Coordinates of N, CA and C in Angstrom, one line a residue:
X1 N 6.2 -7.7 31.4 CA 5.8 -7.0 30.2 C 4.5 -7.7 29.7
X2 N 3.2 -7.1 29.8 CA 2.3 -7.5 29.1 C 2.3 -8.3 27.9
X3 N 1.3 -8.5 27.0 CA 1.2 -9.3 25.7 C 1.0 -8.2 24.6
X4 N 0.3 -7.4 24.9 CA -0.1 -5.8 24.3 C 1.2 -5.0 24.2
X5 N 1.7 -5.0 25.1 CA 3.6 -4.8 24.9 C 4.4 -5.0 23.9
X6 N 4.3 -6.6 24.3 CA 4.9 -7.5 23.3 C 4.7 -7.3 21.9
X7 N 3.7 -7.0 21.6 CA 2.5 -7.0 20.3 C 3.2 -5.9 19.7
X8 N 2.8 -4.6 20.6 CA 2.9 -3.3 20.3 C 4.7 -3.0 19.7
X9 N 5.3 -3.8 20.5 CA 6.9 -3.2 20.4 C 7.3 -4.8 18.7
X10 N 6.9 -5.1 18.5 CA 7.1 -6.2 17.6 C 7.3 -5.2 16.0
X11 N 8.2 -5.5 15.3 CA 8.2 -4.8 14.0 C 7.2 -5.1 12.8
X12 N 7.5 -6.8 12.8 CA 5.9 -7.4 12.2 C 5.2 -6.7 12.5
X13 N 4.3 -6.5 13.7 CA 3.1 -5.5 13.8 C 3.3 -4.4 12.7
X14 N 4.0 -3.6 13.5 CA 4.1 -2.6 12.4 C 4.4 -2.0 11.1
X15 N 5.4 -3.6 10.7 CA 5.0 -3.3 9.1 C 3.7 -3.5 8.3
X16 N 3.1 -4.6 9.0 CA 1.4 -5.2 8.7 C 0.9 -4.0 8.7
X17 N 0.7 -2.9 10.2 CA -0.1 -1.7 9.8 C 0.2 -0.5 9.0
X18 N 1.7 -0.2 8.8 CA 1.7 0.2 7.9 C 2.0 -0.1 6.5
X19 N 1.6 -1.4 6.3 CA 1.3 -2.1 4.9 C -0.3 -1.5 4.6
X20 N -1.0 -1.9 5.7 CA -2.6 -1.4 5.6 C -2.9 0.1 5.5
X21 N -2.0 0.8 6.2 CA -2.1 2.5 6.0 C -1.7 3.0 4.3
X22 N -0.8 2.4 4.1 CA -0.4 2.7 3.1 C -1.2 1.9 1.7
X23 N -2.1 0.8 1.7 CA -3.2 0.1 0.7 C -4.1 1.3 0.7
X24 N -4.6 1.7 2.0 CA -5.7 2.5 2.8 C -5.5 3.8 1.6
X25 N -4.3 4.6 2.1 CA -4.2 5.5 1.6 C -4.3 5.4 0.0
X26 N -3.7 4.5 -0.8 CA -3.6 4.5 -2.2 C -4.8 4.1 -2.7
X27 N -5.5 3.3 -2.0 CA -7.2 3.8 -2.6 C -8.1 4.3 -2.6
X28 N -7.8 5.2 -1.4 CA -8.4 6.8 -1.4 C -7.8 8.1 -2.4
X29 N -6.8 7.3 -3.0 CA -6.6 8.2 -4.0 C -7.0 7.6 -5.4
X30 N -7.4 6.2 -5.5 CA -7.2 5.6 -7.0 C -9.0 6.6 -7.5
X31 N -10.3 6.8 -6.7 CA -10.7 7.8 -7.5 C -10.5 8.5 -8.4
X32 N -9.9 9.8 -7.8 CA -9.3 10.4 -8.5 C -8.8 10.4 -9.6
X33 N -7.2 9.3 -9.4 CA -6.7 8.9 -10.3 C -7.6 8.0 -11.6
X34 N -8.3 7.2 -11.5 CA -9.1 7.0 -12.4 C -9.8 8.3 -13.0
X35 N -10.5 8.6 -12.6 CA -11.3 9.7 -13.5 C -10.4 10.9 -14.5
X36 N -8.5 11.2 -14.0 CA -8.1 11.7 -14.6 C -7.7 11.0 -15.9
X37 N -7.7 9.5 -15.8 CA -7.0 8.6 -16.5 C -8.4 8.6 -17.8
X38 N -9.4 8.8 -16.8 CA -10.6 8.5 -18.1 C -10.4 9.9 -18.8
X39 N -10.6 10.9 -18.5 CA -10.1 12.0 -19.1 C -9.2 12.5 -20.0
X40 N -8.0 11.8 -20.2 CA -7.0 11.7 -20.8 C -6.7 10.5 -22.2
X41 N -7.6 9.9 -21.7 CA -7.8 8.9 -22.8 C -8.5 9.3 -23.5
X42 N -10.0 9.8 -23.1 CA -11.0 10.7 -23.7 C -9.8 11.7 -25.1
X43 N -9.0 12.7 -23.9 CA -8.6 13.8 -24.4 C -7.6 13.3 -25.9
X44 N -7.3 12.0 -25.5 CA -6.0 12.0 -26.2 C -6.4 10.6 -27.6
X45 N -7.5 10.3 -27.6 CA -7.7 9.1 -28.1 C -7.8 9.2 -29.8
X46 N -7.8 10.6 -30.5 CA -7.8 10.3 -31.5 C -6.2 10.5 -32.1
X47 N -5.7 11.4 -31.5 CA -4.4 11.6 -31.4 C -3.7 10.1 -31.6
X48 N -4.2 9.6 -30.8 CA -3.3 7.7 -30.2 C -3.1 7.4 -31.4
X49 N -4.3 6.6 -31.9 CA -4.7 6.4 -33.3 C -3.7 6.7 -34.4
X50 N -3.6 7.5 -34.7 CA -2.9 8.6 -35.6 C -1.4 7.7 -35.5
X51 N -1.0 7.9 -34.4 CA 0.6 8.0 -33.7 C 0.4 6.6 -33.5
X52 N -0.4 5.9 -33.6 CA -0.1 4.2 -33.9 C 0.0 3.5 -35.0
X53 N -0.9 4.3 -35.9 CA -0.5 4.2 -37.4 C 1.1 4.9 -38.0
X54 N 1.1 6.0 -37.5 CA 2.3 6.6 -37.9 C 3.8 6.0 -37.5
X55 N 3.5 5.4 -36.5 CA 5.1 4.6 -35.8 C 5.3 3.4 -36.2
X56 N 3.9 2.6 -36.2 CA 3.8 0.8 -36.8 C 5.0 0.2 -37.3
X57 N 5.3 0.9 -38.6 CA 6.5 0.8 -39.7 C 7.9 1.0 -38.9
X58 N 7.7 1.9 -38.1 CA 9.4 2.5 -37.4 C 9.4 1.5 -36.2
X59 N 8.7 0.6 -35.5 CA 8.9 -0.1 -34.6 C 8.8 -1.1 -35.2
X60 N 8.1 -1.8 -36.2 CA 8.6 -3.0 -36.7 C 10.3 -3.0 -36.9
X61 N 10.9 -1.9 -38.0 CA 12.4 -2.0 -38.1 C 13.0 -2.2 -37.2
X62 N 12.6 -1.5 -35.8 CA 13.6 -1.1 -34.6 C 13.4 -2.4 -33.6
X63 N 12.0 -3.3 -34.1 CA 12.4 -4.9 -33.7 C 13.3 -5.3 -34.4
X64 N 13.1 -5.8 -35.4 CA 14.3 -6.2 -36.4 C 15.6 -6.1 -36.1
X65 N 15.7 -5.2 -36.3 CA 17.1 -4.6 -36.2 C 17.3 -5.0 -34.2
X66 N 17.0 -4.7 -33.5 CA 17.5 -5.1 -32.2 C 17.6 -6.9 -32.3
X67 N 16.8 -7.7 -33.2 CA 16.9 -8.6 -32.9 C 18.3 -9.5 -33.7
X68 N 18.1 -8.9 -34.7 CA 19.8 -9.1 -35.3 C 20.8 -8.6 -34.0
X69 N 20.5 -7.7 -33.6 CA 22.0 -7.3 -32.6 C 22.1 -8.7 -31.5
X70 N 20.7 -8.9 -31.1 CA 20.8 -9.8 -29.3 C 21.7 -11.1 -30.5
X71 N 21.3 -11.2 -31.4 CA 21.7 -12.8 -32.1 C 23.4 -12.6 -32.5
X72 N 23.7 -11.7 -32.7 CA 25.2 -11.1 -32.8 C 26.0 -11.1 -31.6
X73 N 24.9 -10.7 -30.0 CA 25.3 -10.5 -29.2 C 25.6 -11.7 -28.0
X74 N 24.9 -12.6 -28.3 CA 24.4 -13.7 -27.8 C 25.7 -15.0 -27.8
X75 N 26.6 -14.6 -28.9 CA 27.9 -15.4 -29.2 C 29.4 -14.6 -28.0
X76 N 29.0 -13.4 -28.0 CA 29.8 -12.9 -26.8 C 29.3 -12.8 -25.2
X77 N 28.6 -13.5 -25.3 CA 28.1 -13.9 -23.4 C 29.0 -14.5 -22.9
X78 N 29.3 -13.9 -21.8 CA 30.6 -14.4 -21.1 C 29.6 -15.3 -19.6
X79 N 29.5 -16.6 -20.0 CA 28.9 -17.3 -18.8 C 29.9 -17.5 -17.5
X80 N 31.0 -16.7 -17.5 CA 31.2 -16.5 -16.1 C 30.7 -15.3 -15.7
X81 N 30.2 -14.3 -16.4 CA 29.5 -13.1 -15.5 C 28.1 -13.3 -15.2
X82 N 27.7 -14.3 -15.7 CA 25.9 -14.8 -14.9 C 26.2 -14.6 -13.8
X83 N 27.0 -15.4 -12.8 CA 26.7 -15.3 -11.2 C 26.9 -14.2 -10.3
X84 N 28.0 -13.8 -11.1 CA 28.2 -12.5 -10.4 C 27.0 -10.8 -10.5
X85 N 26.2 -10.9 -11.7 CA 25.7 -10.2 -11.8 C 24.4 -10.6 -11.7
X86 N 24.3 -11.9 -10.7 CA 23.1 -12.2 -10.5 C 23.0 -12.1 -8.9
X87 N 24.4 -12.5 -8.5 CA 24.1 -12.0 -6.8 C 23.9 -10.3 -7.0
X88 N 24.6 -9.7 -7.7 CA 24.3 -8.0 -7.6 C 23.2 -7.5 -8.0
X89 N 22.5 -8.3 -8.2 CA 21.0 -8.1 -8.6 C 20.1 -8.8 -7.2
X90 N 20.6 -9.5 -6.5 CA 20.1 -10.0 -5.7 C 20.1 -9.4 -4.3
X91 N 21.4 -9.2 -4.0 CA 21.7 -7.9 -3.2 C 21.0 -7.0 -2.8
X92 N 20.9 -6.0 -4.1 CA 20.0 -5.2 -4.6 C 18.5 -5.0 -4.4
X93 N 17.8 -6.2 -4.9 CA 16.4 -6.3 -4.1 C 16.5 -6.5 -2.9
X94 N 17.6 -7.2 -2.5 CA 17.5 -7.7 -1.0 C 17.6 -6.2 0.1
X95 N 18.5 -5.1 -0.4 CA 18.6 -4.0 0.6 C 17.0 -3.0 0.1
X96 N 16.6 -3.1 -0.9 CA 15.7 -2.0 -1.4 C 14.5 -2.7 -0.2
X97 N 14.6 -4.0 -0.5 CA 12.9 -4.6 0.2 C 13.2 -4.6 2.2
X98 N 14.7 -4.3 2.1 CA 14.2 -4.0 3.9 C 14.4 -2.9 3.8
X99 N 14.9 -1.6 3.1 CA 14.3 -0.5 3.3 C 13.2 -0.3 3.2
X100 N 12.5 -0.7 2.3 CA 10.7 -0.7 1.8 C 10.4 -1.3 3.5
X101 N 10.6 -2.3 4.0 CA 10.2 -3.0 5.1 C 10.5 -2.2 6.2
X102 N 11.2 -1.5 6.3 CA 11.7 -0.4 7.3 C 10.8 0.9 7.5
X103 N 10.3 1.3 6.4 CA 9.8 2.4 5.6 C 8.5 2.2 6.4
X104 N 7.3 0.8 5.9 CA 6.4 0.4 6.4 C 6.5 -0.1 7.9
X105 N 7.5 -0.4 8.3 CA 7.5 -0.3 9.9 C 7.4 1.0 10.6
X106 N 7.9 2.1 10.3 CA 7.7 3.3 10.6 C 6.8 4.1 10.3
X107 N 6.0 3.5 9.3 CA 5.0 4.3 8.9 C 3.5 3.2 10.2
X108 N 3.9 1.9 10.3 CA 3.1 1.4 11.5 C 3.4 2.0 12.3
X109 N 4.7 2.3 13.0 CA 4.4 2.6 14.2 C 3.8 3.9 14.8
X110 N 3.9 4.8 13.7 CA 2.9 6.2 14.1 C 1.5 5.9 13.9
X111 N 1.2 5.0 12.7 CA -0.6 4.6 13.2 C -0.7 4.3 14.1
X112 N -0.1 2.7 14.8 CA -0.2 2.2 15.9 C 0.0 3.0 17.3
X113 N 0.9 4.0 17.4 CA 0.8 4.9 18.3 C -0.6 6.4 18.4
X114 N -0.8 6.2 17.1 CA -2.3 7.4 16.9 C -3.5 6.8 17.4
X115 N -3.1 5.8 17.2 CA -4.7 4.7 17.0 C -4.3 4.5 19.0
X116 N -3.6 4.5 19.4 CA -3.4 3.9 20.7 C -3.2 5.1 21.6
X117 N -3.6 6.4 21.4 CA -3.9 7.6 21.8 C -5.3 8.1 21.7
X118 N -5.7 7.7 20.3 CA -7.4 8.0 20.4 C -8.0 7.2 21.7
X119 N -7.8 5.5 21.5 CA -8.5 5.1 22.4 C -8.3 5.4 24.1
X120 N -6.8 5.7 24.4 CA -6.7 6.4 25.4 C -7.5 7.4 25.2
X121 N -8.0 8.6 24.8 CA -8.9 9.6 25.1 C -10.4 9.3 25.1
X122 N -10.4 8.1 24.5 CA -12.1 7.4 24.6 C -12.5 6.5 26.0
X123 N -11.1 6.3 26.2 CA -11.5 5.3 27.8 C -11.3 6.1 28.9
X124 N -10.8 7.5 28.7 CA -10.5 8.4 29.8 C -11.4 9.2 30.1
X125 N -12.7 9.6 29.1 CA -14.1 10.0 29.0 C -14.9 9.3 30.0
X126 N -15.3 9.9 31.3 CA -16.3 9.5 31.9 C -17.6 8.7 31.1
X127 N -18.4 7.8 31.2 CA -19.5 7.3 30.5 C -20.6 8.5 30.9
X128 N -21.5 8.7 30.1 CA -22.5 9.8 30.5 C -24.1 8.8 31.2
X129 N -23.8 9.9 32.6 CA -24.9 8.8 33.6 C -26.3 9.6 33.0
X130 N -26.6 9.2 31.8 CA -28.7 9.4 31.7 C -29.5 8.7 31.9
X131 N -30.9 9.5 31.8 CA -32.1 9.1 33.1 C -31.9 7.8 32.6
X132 N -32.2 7.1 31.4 CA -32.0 5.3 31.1 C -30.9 4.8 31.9
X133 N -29.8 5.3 31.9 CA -29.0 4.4 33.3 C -29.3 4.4 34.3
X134 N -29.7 5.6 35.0 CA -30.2 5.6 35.9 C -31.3 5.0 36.5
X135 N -31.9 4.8 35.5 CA -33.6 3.9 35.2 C -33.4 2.2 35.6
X136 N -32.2 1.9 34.7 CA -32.0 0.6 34.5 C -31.2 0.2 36.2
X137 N -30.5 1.1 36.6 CA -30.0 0.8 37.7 C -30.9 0.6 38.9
X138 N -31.9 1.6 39.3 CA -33.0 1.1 40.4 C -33.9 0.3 40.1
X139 N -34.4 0.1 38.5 CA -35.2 -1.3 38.4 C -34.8 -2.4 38.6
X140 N -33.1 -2.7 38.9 CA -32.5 -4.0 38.8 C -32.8 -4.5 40.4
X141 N -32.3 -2.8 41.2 CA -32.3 -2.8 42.4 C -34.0 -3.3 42.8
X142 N -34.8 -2.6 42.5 CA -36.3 -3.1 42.9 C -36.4 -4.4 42.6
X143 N -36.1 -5.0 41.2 CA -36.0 -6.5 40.8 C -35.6 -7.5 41.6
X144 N -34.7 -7.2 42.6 CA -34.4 -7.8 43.2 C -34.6 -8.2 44.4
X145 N -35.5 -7.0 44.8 CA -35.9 -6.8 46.1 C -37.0 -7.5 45.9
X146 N -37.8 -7.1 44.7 CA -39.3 -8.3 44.6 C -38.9 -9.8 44.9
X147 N -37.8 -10.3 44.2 CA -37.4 -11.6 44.3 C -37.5 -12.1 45.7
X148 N -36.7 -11.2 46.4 CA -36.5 -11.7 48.3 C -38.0 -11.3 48.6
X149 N -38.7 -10.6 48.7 CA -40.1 -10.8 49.0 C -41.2 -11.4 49.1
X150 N -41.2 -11.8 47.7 CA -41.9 -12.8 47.1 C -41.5 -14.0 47.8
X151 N -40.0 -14.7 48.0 CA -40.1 -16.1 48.2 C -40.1 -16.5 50.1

């Protein structure tokens, strides 16, 4: 088995490229996405205003008031369910991020197979013999011929 093999069949590889296909792709969209964002803020900005004055008062209460509850709530913490609902949270990220990791491996391996079919059809293309190659090839041959001549 080659090194290129090795390289090629590796999952690392492939989640690296499709980590990069997928940055790739999300910045060819953030254009876009900015300019609708500017437009929306444009659209919506006096509106905001308004609706941040008008709420101010109802979210200060609705601090308030939640923060009396956590202080109410905070006396019924049962410190034996910390660990347990800290591995299930742990778990949790742990299967999401090797699906995510899986996801980006598969999405490598079809770049890495695209990208490794283009250059197969670039190295399978004859080079094109013009008069400059052709040119360059008999003056090497004459060049050399002067050399044995000459000495």
């Amino acid at each position: 088995m080659t090194i290129a093999d090795t390289i090629r069949e590796n999952k690392a590889v492939y989640t690296v490229a499709g980590a990069g296909d997928l940055a790739m792709e999300k910045i060819r969209e953030m254009p876009e996405q900015v300019t609708k964002a500017r437009e929306s803020a444009t659209k919506y900005q006096g509106e905001m205003r308004e609706n941040i004055d008008k709420y101010r008062v109802q979210v200060r209460e609705t601090v308030d008031r939640y923060r009396g509850e956590v202080r109410e709530n905070v006396g019924r913490l049962e410190v034996k369910d910390i660990p347990g609902a800290a591995v299930a949270y742990v778990t949790h990220v742990g299967t999401r991020t090797v699906e995510f990791i899986d996801e980006l491996a598969e999405r490598g391996k079809k770049v890495v197979h695209r990208e490794a079919v283009e250059i197969a059809e670039i190295t399978e293309k004859p080079a094109p013999r013009g008069r400059a190659a052709q040119q360059r090839g008999t003056g090497q041959a004459r060049g050399g011929a002067a050399k044995k001549s000459g000495s």
